[in-house]
mmCIF file of C-alpha atoms in Angstrom:
data_model
loop_
_atom_site.group_PDB
_atom_site.id
_atom_site.type_symbol
_atom_site.label_atom_id
_atom_site.label_comp_id
_atom_site.label_asym_id
_atom_site.label_seq_id
_atom_site.Cartn_x
_atom_site.Cartn_y
_atom_site.Cartn_z
ATOM 1 C CA UNK A 18 111.815 79.024 90.348
ATOM 2 C CA UNK A 19 108.631 80.983 89.650
ATOM 3 C CA UNK A 20 109.496 83.605 92.279
ATOM 4 C CA UNK A 21 112.625 85.762 92.409
ATOM 5 C CA UNK A 22 113.747 85.591 96.018
ATOM 6 C CA UNK A 23 117.157 87.027 95.110
ATOM 7 C CA UNK A 24 115.593 90.408 94.344
ATOM 8 C CA UNK A 25 116.803 93.186 96.652
ATOM 9 C CA UNK A 26 113.880 95.436 97.587
ATOM 10 C CA UNK A 27 114.604 98.781 99.227
ATOM 11 C CA UNK A 28 112.297 98.982 102.242
ATOM 12 C CA UNK A 29 113.494 102.389 103.425
ATOM 13 C CA UNK A 30 110.796 105.034 103.671
ATOM 14 C CA UNK A 31 108.032 102.444 104.168
ATOM 15 C CA UNK A 32 107.822 102.704 107.978
ATOM 16 C CA UNK A 33 109.222 99.191 108.294
ATOM 17 C CA UNK A 34 109.733 98.188 111.923
ATOM 18 C CA UNK A 35 112.591 95.936 110.840
ATOM 19 C CA UNK A 36 114.463 98.554 108.825
ATOM 20 C CA UNK A 37 113.701 101.942 110.383
ATOM 21 C CA UNK A 38 113.832 103.594 113.827
ATOM 22 C CA UNK A 39 114.577 100.374 115.678
ATOM 23 C CA UNK A 40 117.740 101.284 117.590
ATOM 24 C CA UNK A 41 115.753 102.178 120.709
ATOM 25 C CA UNK A 42 114.822 98.508 121.071
ATOM 26 C CA UNK A 43 118.455 97.675 121.868
ATOM 27 C CA UNK A 44 119.025 99.655 125.037
ATOM 28 C CA UNK A 45 122.627 99.892 126.180
ATOM 29 C CA UNK A 46 124.060 99.387 122.689
ATOM 30 C CA UNK A 47 125.144 101.933 120.087
ATOM 31 C CA UNK A 48 123.353 101.045 116.866
ATOM 32 C CA UNK A 49 124.299 102.760 113.607
ATOM 33 C CA UNK A 50 121.153 102.363 111.513
ATOM 34 C CA UNK A 51 122.872 103.847 108.455
ATOM 35 C CA UNK A 52 125.300 100.911 108.280
ATOM 36 C CA UNK A 53 123.475 98.080 110.062
ATOM 37 C CA UNK A 54 121.939 95.054 108.341
ATOM 38 C CA UNK A 55 118.580 94.263 109.992
ATOM 39 C CA UNK A 56 117.866 90.538 110.287
ATOM 40 C CA UNK A 57 115.542 90.556 113.252
ATOM 41 C CA UNK A 58 111.746 91.177 113.135
ATOM 42 C CA UNK A 59 109.904 88.132 111.778
ATOM 43 C CA UNK A 60 108.695 89.417 108.442
ATOM 44 C CA UNK A 61 110.059 88.576 105.011
ATOM 45 C CA UNK A 62 112.183 90.732 102.735
ATOM 46 C CA UNK A 63 110.413 89.080 99.778
ATOM 47 C CA UNK A 64 107.683 90.666 97.677
ATOM 48 C CA UNK A 65 104.180 89.265 98.173
ATOM 49 C CA UNK A 66 102.656 86.915 95.624
ATOM 50 C CA UNK A 67 101.083 88.677 92.595
ATOM 51 C CA UNK A 68 97.688 87.165 93.447
ATOM 52 C CA UNK A 69 97.728 88.861 96.850
ATOM 53 C CA UNK A 70 98.749 92.214 95.396
ATOM 54 C CA UNK A 71 96.034 91.970 92.728
ATOM 55 C CA UNK A 72 93.348 91.065 95.270
ATOM 56 C CA UNK A 73 94.248 94.137 97.310
ATOM 57 C CA UNK A 74 94.278 96.328 94.181
ATOM 58 C CA UNK A 75 90.789 95.098 93.322
ATOM 59 C CA UNK A 76 89.542 95.943 96.806
ATOM 60 C CA UNK A 77 91.150 99.396 96.702
ATOM 61 C CA UNK A 78 89.554 100.125 93.316
ATOM 62 C CA UNK A 79 86.136 99.943 94.974
ATOM 63 C CA UNK A 80 87.070 103.177 96.715
ATOM 64 C CA UNK A 81 84.953 102.863 99.872
ATOM 65 C CA UNK A 82 86.483 101.536 103.069
ATOM 66 C CA UNK A 83 83.713 101.836 105.604
ATOM 67 C CA UNK A 84 82.676 99.400 108.301
ATOM 68 C CA UNK A 85 82.441 95.815 107.112
ATOM 69 C CA UNK A 86 80.363 92.994 108.528
ATOM 70 C CA UNK A 87 81.326 89.421 109.330
ATOM 71 C CA UNK A 88 80.606 88.310 105.773
ATOM 72 C CA UNK A 89 83.977 89.856 104.906
ATOM 73 C CA UNK A 90 85.774 86.959 106.537
ATOM 74 C CA UNK A 91 83.554 84.110 105.297
ATOM 75 C CA UNK A 92 85.737 83.482 102.261
ATOM 76 C CA UNK A 93 88.836 83.840 104.452
ATOM 77 C CA UNK A 94 87.552 81.103 106.759
ATOM 78 C CA UNK A 95 86.617 78.805 103.891
ATOM 79 C CA UNK A 96 89.965 79.286 102.161
ATOM 80 C CA UNK A 97 91.765 78.578 105.435
ATOM 81 C CA UNK A 98 89.821 75.347 105.962
ATOM 82 C CA UNK A 99 90.727 74.137 102.480
ATOM 83 C CA UNK A 100 94.364 75.080 103.138
ATOM 84 C CA UNK A 101 94.367 73.120 106.406
ATOM 85 C CA UNK A 102 92.959 70.122 104.551
ATOM 86 C CA UNK A 103 95.550 70.293 101.753
ATOM 87 C CA UNK A 104 98.571 71.135 103.865
ATOM 88 C CA UNK A 105 97.871 69.637 107.312
ATOM 89 C CA UNK A 106 95.382 66.824 106.566
ATOM 90 C CA UNK A 107 92.958 68.463 108.990
ATOM 91 C CA UNK A 108 89.283 68.642 108.065
ATOM 92 C CA UNK A 109 88.219 71.810 109.852
ATOM 93 C CA UNK A 110 84.770 73.416 110.152
ATOM 94 C CA UNK A 111 84.785 77.128 109.302
ATOM 95 C CA UNK A 112 82.054 77.672 111.911
ATOM 96 C CA UNK A 113 84.687 76.983 114.573
ATOM 97 C CA UNK A 114 86.663 80.066 113.543
ATOM 98 C CA UNK A 115 86.866 83.527 115.074
ATOM 99 C CA UNK A 116 88.657 86.465 113.472
ATOM 100 C CA UNK A 117 91.339 88.301 115.438
ATOM 101 C CA UNK A 118 93.512 91.284 114.634
ATOM 102 C CA UNK A 119 96.521 89.236 115.702
ATOM 103 C CA UNK A 120 97.649 86.135 117.534
ATOM 104 C CA UNK A 121 99.184 88.115 120.410
ATOM 105 C CA UNK A 122 95.882 89.953 120.857
ATOM 106 C CA UNK A 123 94.111 86.601 121.004
ATOM 107 C CA UNK A 124 96.614 85.177 123.496
ATOM 108 C CA UNK A 125 95.944 88.041 125.880
ATOM 109 C CA UNK A 126 92.182 87.588 125.544
ATOM 110 C CA UNK A 127 92.538 83.853 126.216
ATOM 111 C CA UNK A 128 94.639 84.547 129.313
ATOM 112 C CA UNK A 129 91.952 86.910 130.596
ATOM 113 C CA UNK A 130 89.092 84.500 129.881
ATOM 114 C CA UNK A 131 90.491 81.128 130.913
ATOM 115 C CA UNK A 132 92.618 82.135 133.906
ATOM 116 C CA UNK A 133 92.186 84.336 136.959
ATOM 117 C CA UNK A 134 94.623 86.903 138.390
ATOM 118 C CA UNK A 135 97.315 85.084 140.328
ATOM 119 C CA UNK A 136 96.895 81.807 138.434
ATOM 120 C CA UNK A 137 99.707 80.301 136.404
ATOM 121 C CA UNK A 138 100.268 80.100 132.648
ATOM 122 C CA UNK A 139 102.682 77.423 131.434
ATOM 123 C CA UNK A 140 105.148 78.361 128.687
ATOM 124 C CA UNK A 141 108.201 76.606 127.230
ATOM 125 C CA UNK A 142 111.287 78.813 127.118
ATOM 126 C CA UNK A 143 113.162 79.960 125.182
ATOM 127 C CA UNK A 144 110.002 81.174 123.469
ATOM 128 C CA UNK A 145 108.503 84.095 121.545
ATOM 129 C CA UNK A 146 108.589 86.940 124.049
ATOM 130 C CA UNK A 147 104.854 87.893 124.097
ATOM 131 C CA UNK A 148 104.267 84.445 125.609
ATOM 132 C CA UNK A 149 106.236 85.772 128.590
ATOM 133 C CA UNK A 150 104.915 89.333 128.726
ATOM 134 C CA UNK A 151 101.258 88.372 128.168
ATOM 135 C CA UNK A 152 100.717 86.597 131.491
ATOM 136 C CA UNK A 153 102.758 89.208 133.363
ATOM 137 C CA UNK A 154 100.790 92.163 131.956
ATOM 138 C CA UNK A 155 97.557 90.405 132.953
ATOM 139 C CA UNK A 156 98.714 89.761 136.538
ATOM 140 C CA UNK A 157 99.206 86.034 136.025
ATOM 141 C CA UNK A 158 102.161 83.914 137.027
ATOM 142 C CA UNK A 159 104.589 82.664 134.375
ATOM 143 C CA UNK A 160 105.359 78.959 134.862
ATOM 144 C CA UNK A 161 108.436 78.054 132.824
ATOM 145 C CA UNK A 162 108.642 74.516 131.472
ATOM 146 C CA UNK A 163 112.137 75.106 130.114
ATOM 147 C CA UNK A 164 113.105 73.191 126.997
ATOM 148 C CA UNK A 165 116.149 70.952 127.320
ATOM 149 C CA UNK A 166 118.980 71.650 124.864
ATOM 150 C CA UNK A 167 121.391 68.937 123.807
ATOM 151 C CA UNK A 168 123.799 69.078 120.861
ATOM 152 C CA UNK A 169 121.895 71.844 119.130
ATOM 153 C CA UNK A 170 118.429 70.326 119.456
ATOM 154 C CA UNK A 171 115.690 70.867 122.004
ATOM 155 C CA UNK A 172 113.305 68.487 123.709
ATOM 156 C CA UNK A 173 110.480 68.847 126.206
ATOM 157 C CA UNK A 174 111.002 68.232 129.916
ATOM 158 C CA UNK A 175 107.874 66.141 130.383
ATOM 159 C CA UNK A 176 108.592 65.384 134.032
ATOM 160 C CA UNK A 177 108.571 69.103 134.807
ATOM 161 C CA UNK A 178 105.483 69.644 132.631
ATOM 162 C CA UNK A 179 103.648 66.942 134.595
ATOM 163 C CA UNK A 180 104.406 68.730 137.869
ATOM 164 C CA UNK A 181 103.337 72.138 136.628
ATOM 165 C CA UNK A 182 100.148 70.884 134.966
ATOM 166 C CA UNK A 183 99.180 68.965 138.117
ATOM 167 C CA UNK A 184 99.060 72.202 140.136
ATOM 168 C CA UNK A 185 95.379 73.301 140.066
ATOM 169 C CA UNK A 186 96.534 76.925 140.089
ATOM 170 C CA UNK A 187 97.939 76.472 136.560
ATOM 171 C CA UNK A 188 95.036 76.406 134.118
ATOM 172 C CA UNK A 189 96.439 77.448 130.725
ATOM 173 C CA UNK A 190 99.385 76.402 128.573
ATOM 174 C CA UNK A 191 100.599 78.394 125.565
ATOM 175 C CA UNK A 192 102.130 75.966 123.062
ATOM 176 C CA UNK A 193 104.302 77.119 120.163
ATOM 177 C CA UNK A 194 104.117 74.539 117.356
ATOM 178 C CA UNK A 195 106.431 74.790 115.432
ATOM 179 C CA UNK A 196 108.525 76.399 118.120
ATOM 180 C CA UNK A 197 109.893 79.923 117.793
ATOM 181 C CA UNK A 198 112.832 80.516 118.244
ATOM 182 C CA UNK A 199 114.444 77.060 118.565
ATOM 183 C CA UNK A 200 113.084 75.827 115.185
ATOM 184 C CA UNK A 201 111.695 72.531 116.477
ATOM 185 C CA UNK A 202 108.775 70.876 114.698
ATOM 186 C CA UNK A 203 107.183 68.776 117.408
ATOM 187 C CA UNK A 204 106.437 65.162 116.523
ATOM 188 C CA UNK A 205 103.023 63.559 116.796
ATOM 189 C CA UNK A 206 104.214 61.619 119.838
ATOM 190 C CA UNK A 207 105.419 64.773 121.596
ATOM 191 C CA UNK A 208 102.197 66.636 120.878
ATOM 192 C CA UNK A 209 99.986 63.787 122.052
ATOM 193 C CA UNK A 210 101.934 63.539 125.280
ATOM 194 C CA UNK A 211 101.507 67.279 125.922
ATOM 195 C CA UNK A 212 97.773 67.068 125.260
ATOM 196 C CA UNK A 213 97.310 63.975 127.420
ATOM 197 C CA UNK A 214 99.018 65.680 130.356
ATOM 198 C CA UNK A 215 96.992 68.863 129.935
ATOM 199 C CA UNK A 216 93.627 67.148 129.506
ATOM 200 C CA UNK A 217 94.200 64.952 132.537
ATOM 201 C CA UNK A 218 94.868 68.076 134.585
ATOM 202 C CA UNK A 219 92.153 70.321 133.072
ATOM 203 C CA UNK A 220 94.639 72.694 131.443
ATOM 204 C CA UNK A 221 93.473 74.610 128.356
ATOM 205 C CA UNK A 222 96.049 74.613 125.521
ATOM 206 C CA UNK A 223 96.386 77.729 123.377
ATOM 207 C CA UNK A 224 98.146 76.199 120.378
ATOM 208 C CA UNK A 225 99.991 78.772 118.267
ATOM 209 C CA UNK A 226 100.560 77.136 114.857
ATOM 210 C CA UNK A 227 101.604 80.377 113.170
ATOM 211 C CA UNK A 228 104.735 78.819 111.625
ATOM 212 C CA UNK A 229 102.981 75.631 110.492
ATOM 213 C CA UNK A 230 103.659 76.203 106.787
ATOM 214 C CA UNK A 231 107.331 77.039 107.253
ATOM 215 C CA UNK A 232 108.737 73.516 107.418
ATOM 216 C CA UNK A 233 112.187 72.550 106.206
ATOM 217 C CA UNK A 234 112.462 69.892 103.481
ATOM 218 C CA UNK A 235 112.580 66.444 105.057
ATOM 219 C CA UNK A 236 110.447 67.351 108.075
ATOM 220 C CA UNK A 237 106.708 67.003 108.637
ATOM 221 C CA UNK A 238 104.322 69.249 110.551
ATOM 222 C CA UNK A 239 101.566 67.605 112.590
ATOM 223 C CA UNK A 240 98.643 69.818 113.524
ATOM 224 C CA UNK A 241 96.894 69.133 116.812
ATOM 225 C CA UNK A 242 93.721 69.548 114.769
ATOM 226 C CA UNK A 243 94.031 65.860 113.892
ATOM 227 C CA UNK A 244 93.436 64.881 117.541
ATOM 228 C CA UNK A 245 89.668 65.193 117.967
ATOM 229 C CA UNK A 246 89.709 63.604 121.417
ATOM 230 C CA UNK A 247 91.413 66.762 122.719
ATOM 231 C CA UNK A 248 89.156 69.352 121.082
ATOM 232 C CA UNK A 249 87.626 70.265 124.453
ATOM 233 C CA UNK A 250 90.935 71.784 125.646
ATOM 234 C CA UNK A 251 92.323 73.192 122.370
ATOM 235 C CA UNK A 252 92.357 76.713 120.949
ATOM 236 C CA UNK A 253 94.221 77.039 117.627
ATOM 237 C CA UNK A 254 95.812 80.181 116.226
ATOM 238 C CA UNK A 255 96.713 80.542 112.545
ATOM 239 C CA UNK A 256 97.502 83.406 110.226
ATOM 240 C CA UNK A 257 98.898 83.931 106.727
ATOM 241 C CA UNK A 258 101.070 86.705 108.168
ATOM 242 C CA UNK A 259 104.350 84.808 108.553
ATOM 243 C CA UNK A 260 103.909 82.481 105.582
ATOM 244 C CA UNK A 261 102.945 85.150 103.047
ATOM 245 C CA UNK A 262 104.494 88.304 104.563
ATOM 246 C CA UNK A 263 101.213 89.922 105.611
ATOM 247 C CA UNK A 264 101.950 90.874 109.223
ATOM 248 C CA UNK A 265 101.057 94.528 108.656
ATOM 249 C CA UNK A 266 97.502 93.546 107.696
ATOM 250 C CA UNK A 267 96.854 92.210 111.223
ATOM 251 C CA UNK A 268 94.542 89.316 110.424
ATOM 252 C CA UNK A 269 94.468 85.906 112.074
ATOM 253 C CA UNK A 270 92.005 83.106 112.730
ATOM 254 C CA UNK A 271 91.277 81.262 115.953
ATOM 255 C CA UNK A 272 89.821 77.796 115.566
ATOM 256 C CA UNK A 273 87.932 76.595 118.644
ATOM 257 C CA UNK A 274 86.063 73.306 118.111
ATOM 258 C CA UNK A 275 84.479 73.348 121.584
ATOM 259 C CA UNK A 276 81.344 75.498 121.440
ATOM 260 C CA UNK A 277 81.435 76.638 125.070
ATOM 261 C CA UNK A 278 85.067 77.741 124.825
ATOM 262 C CA UNK A 279 84.384 79.426 121.488
ATOM 263 C CA UNK A 280 81.467 81.389 122.938
ATOM 264 C CA UNK A 281 83.486 82.445 125.963
ATOM 265 C CA UNK A 282 86.425 83.694 123.920
ATOM 266 C CA UNK A 283 84.129 85.399 121.413
ATOM 267 C CA UNK A 284 82.382 87.306 124.200
ATOM 268 C CA UNK A 285 85.729 88.253 125.704
ATOM 269 C CA UNK A 286 87.267 89.456 122.441
ATOM 270 C CA UNK A 287 84.345 91.215 120.794
ATOM 271 C CA UNK A 288 82.215 92.127 123.802
ATOM 272 C CA UNK A 289 84.554 92.976 126.669
ATOM 273 C CA UNK A 290 87.788 93.854 124.837
ATOM 274 C CA UNK A 291 86.013 95.381 121.824
ATOM 275 C CA UNK A 292 88.399 93.791 119.341
ATOM 276 C CA UNK A 293 87.127 94.338 115.774
ATOM 277 C CA UNK A 294 85.368 91.236 114.468
ATOM 278 C CA UNK A 295 86.500 91.879 110.906
ATOM 279 C CA UNK A 296 88.736 94.090 108.764
ATOM 280 C CA UNK A 297 88.745 95.402 105.204
ATOM 281 C CA UNK A 298 92.074 94.287 103.761
ATOM 282 C CA UNK A 299 93.553 91.450 105.814
ATOM 283 C CA UNK A 300 90.882 88.855 104.987
ATOM 284 C CA UNK A 301 91.086 89.758 101.287
ATOM 285 C CA UNK A 302 94.831 89.170 101.241
ATOM 286 C CA UNK A 303 94.510 86.055 103.404
ATOM 287 C CA UNK A 304 91.925 84.525 101.095
ATOM 288 C CA UNK A 305 94.134 85.068 98.046
ATOM 289 C CA UNK A 306 97.103 83.609 99.914
ATOM 290 C CA UNK A 307 95.317 80.440 100.967
ATOM 291 C CA UNK A 308 93.704 79.960 97.554
ATOM 292 C CA UNK A 309 96.834 80.470 95.443
ATOM 293 C CA UNK A 310 99.831 80.104 97.748
ATOM 294 C CA UNK A 311 100.900 76.450 97.530
ATOM 295 C CA UNK A 312 103.702 76.936 95.024
ATOM 296 C CA UNK A 313 104.935 80.057 96.817
ATOM 297 C CA UNK A 314 105.308 78.190 100.117
ATOM 298 C CA UNK A 315 107.054 75.239 98.503
ATOM 299 C CA UNK A 316 109.533 77.463 96.686
ATOM 300 C CA UNK A 317 110.206 79.889 99.522
ATOM 301 C CA UNK A 318 111.027 77.066 101.929
ATOM 302 C CA UNK A 319 113.469 75.560 99.439
ATOM 303 C CA UNK A 320 115.136 78.962 99.185
ATOM 304 C CA UNK A 321 115.251 79.503 102.951
ATOM 305 C CA UNK A 322 116.686 76.012 103.400
ATOM 306 C CA UNK A 323 119.432 77.095 101.010
ATOM 307 C CA UNK A 324 120.090 80.157 103.160
ATOM 308 C CA UNK A 325 120.406 77.978 106.258
ATOM 309 C CA UNK A 326 122.764 75.534 104.565
ATOM 310 C CA UNK A 327 124.927 78.323 103.137
ATOM 311 C CA UNK A 328 125.348 79.840 106.603
ATOM 312 C CA UNK A 329 125.920 76.503 108.301
ATOM 313 C CA UNK A 330 128.656 75.574 105.823
ATOM 314 C CA UNK A 331 130.313 78.997 106.082
ATOM 315 C CA UNK A 332 130.316 78.906 109.873
ATOM 316 C CA UNK A 333 131.786 75.415 109.918
ATOM 317 C CA UNK A 334 134.679 76.514 107.705
ATOM 318 C CA UNK A 335 135.408 79.984 109.080
ATOM 319 C CA UNK A 336 133.809 80.266 112.546
ATOM 320 C CA UNK A 337 133.368 76.757 113.963
ATOM 321 C CA UNK A 338 132.613 78.067 117.448
ATOM 322 C CA UNK A 339 129.390 79.655 116.165
ATOM 323 C CA UNK A 340 126.669 77.170 115.316
ATOM 324 C CA UNK A 341 123.114 76.943 114.046
ATOM 325 C CA UNK A 342 121.173 74.300 115.925
ATOM 326 C CA UNK A 343 119.036 71.608 114.336
ATOM 327 C CA UNK A 344 116.674 73.561 112.115
ATOM 328 C CA UNK A 345 113.359 71.830 111.393
ATOM 329 C CA UNK A 346 110.992 74.727 110.788
ATOM 330 C CA UNK A 347 110.386 78.514 110.702
ATOM 331 C CA UNK A 348 112.633 80.946 108.835
ATOM 332 C CA UNK A 349 114.254 82.077 112.090
ATOM 333 C CA UNK A 350 117.778 80.762 112.628
ATOM 334 C CA UNK A 351 118.870 80.236 116.259
ATOM 335 C CA UNK A 352 122.591 81.057 116.405
ATOM 336 C CA UNK A 353 124.621 79.633 119.292
ATOM 337 C CA UNK A 354 127.638 81.773 120.281
ATOM 338 C CA UNK A 355 128.380 80.064 123.611
ATOM 339 C CA UNK A 356 131.549 78.296 122.448
ATOM 340 C CA UNK A 357 133.178 81.665 121.793
ATOM 341 C CA UNK A 358 133.624 81.860 125.566
ATOM 342 C CA UNK A 359 132.235 85.392 125.655
ATOM 343 C CA UNK A 360 129.555 86.623 128.023
ATOM 344 C CA UNK A 361 126.094 87.401 126.700
ATOM 345 C CA UNK A 362 126.523 91.194 126.718
ATOM 346 C CA UNK A 363 129.894 90.970 124.976
ATOM 347 C CA UNK A 364 128.437 88.701 122.279
ATOM 348 C CA UNK A 365 125.669 91.219 121.670
ATOM 349 C CA UNK A 366 128.089 94.148 121.604
ATOM 350 C CA UNK A 367 130.280 92.444 119.010
ATOM 351 C CA UNK A 368 127.309 91.494 116.830
ATOM 352 C CA UNK A 369 125.230 94.671 117.145
ATOM 353 C CA UNK A 370 128.013 97.269 117.282
ATOM 354 C CA UNK A 371 131.105 95.741 115.659
ATOM 355 C CA UNK A 372 129.521 93.537 112.981
ATOM 356 C CA UNK A 373 126.548 95.893 112.680
ATOM 357 C CA UNK A 374 124.128 92.992 112.405
ATOM 358 C CA UNK A 375 120.691 93.299 113.960
ATOM 359 C CA UNK A 376 119.285 90.096 115.431
ATOM 360 C CA UNK A 377 116.986 89.334 118.352
ATOM 361 C CA UNK A 378 118.983 88.791 121.574
ATOM 362 C CA UNK A 379 118.387 85.304 122.906
ATOM 363 C CA UNK A 380 117.539 86.627 126.362
ATOM 364 C CA UNK A 381 114.432 88.289 124.915
ATOM 365 C CA UNK A 382 113.077 84.735 124.747
ATOM 366 C CA UNK A 383 113.896 83.922 128.368
ATOM 367 C CA UNK A 384 116.986 83.486 130.520
ATOM 368 C CA UNK A 385 117.859 80.198 128.805
ATOM 369 C CA UNK A 386 118.457 82.181 125.604
ATOM 370 C CA UNK A 387 121.696 83.684 126.939
ATOM 371 C CA UNK A 388 124.502 83.174 124.419
ATOM 372 C CA UNK A 389 122.074 82.900 121.480
ATOM 373 C CA UNK A 390 120.840 85.344 118.840
ATOM 374 C CA UNK A 391 117.890 84.820 116.483
ATOM 375 C CA UNK A 392 118.394 85.879 112.865
ATOM 376 C CA UNK A 393 115.695 86.121 110.199
ATOM 377 C CA UNK A 394 116.546 84.112 107.067
ATOM 378 C CA UNK A 395 113.501 85.042 104.980
ATOM 379 C CA UNK A 396 115.749 87.314 102.966
ATOM 380 C CA UNK A 397 117.766 87.351 99.732
ATOM 381 C CA UNK A 398 120.889 85.171 99.739
ATOM 382 C CA UNK A 399 122.996 88.314 99.386
ATOM 383 C CA UNK A 400 121.982 89.350 102.913
ATOM 384 C CA UNK A 401 123.136 86.018 104.311
ATOM 385 C CA UNK A 402 126.427 86.307 102.441
ATOM 386 C CA UNK A 403 126.939 89.802 103.850
ATOM 387 C CA UNK A 404 126.023 88.597 107.335
ATOM 388 C CA UNK A 405 128.664 85.878 107.154
ATOM 389 C CA UNK A 406 131.332 88.339 105.998
ATOM 390 C CA UNK A 407 130.514 90.682 108.860
ATOM 391 C CA UNK A 408 130.557 87.909 111.442
ATOM 392 C CA UNK A 409 133.880 86.660 110.085
ATOM 393 C CA UNK A 410 135.400 90.130 110.396
ATOM 394 C CA UNK A 411 134.614 90.037 114.128
ATOM 395 C CA UNK A 412 134.697 86.353 115.101
ATOM 396 C CA UNK A 413 136.848 84.771 112.377
ATOM 397 C CA UNK A 414 139.799 82.668 113.520
#
C-alpha cells in the first residue's frame, strides 16, 4: 500500500472532539478519558494525503488570510464535478453548486426554505442524529419512515413512505445515501422508487451523499445525479470531509440542478442566514483531495474492509451474541448487542464504563437504535484489536 494506515498518531493536545473533553456527551455514565479508547465521532485517525497537506502549506505561505470571494471555490467546484464523473458516472454542471460550511448547516437552511413551521419532514431511522434534531429545532414535525431490520440488513418500508409522502403537510424528505449508521448502500431500484413516490407527491428530497466514496469492495454506489427526470425535486450534498478526513475545515457543496430551487436556497443561506459563501482553507484542501485522491480512497476502503472482517471474525469466535450487520458502505460499524439479553442502558454501561470503549449509542439515531452501538473503523488495525480484547473481557463467553 502507498499509505500507512497502521501508523498510530497521537491526537492528544489537538482539541480533537473525538479524543478530548467528550465525557459530558455521555450523561449518566462515568467515563474515564485517561483509559478510554474513543471510536465514536465520524472522522478518521489516519493522516491526510500529502497532496492535501502541501496545498494547505502553499496557501499558508502566502501569509494573508483576509476575506475571499467566490472565485476561491471555482476550482473546488470543477474538481468535484470531475470526481463525480470519474467515481459516480454523473456528468454534473459546476454552475449548479453552492458552497456551504457544512451539510448540517445546509440541511437546516433547506428545512427553513422548503417547509413551513408545523409541516412534516420525512426521515428514515435509525439515522444520523442531526436529521432528527434539525426539524425539531426549526419547529417542524419529524415523520419517521423507520427502516425495517431483518437478519442484520435494513430495507425501506415503502408502504409507510407512500402514506407519509401522500400527506400534503409533509413537503421535505432527508435521504441518507449511503445510510449512516446502518451501512446500507441503496440500490438503483430503491432510489428510483423513493424518487418516484416523492415526485408524485411534490416532496423535495435533500439527498445527503456524504459517504458516497466510502463503499465496501463488492458493492456499488448509485448517485441520484444519474436520474435527470427527478432534478426538479433533488438537492444534493457532498463534501470531502468524511472521505479525506477534512471535517474540521467545514467545507461542503450543494448541487441543485433546478434553477428556482437553487436561487431559493442561495438566498436563504447567504442572504437570510448569512452563511459565508466561501472560505480560505476548505476549498483548497477539497480541490487537492478531488484532484489527487483516487488511490487514497481505493486503499483506505480496502483497509477499512479488513478492519470490519477482523472484527466480524473475532466476534463470531469469541462473542457470537454480538454481531455486525451487513456492511455495504461507510466506515461506521453498526454493532448489534441485542442477543446478549441486556437492556440498552446496561449494554452502554458495560461498553462505556467496563470496557472503556467510546461508541455512539444507537438511541442517538432514534428509538429503533436501542441495543446497538456505532463504532468508527477508520482507524489503525491496532485499535480494532484492542477493542475486541476489551469487549471480550466484558462479554466473552
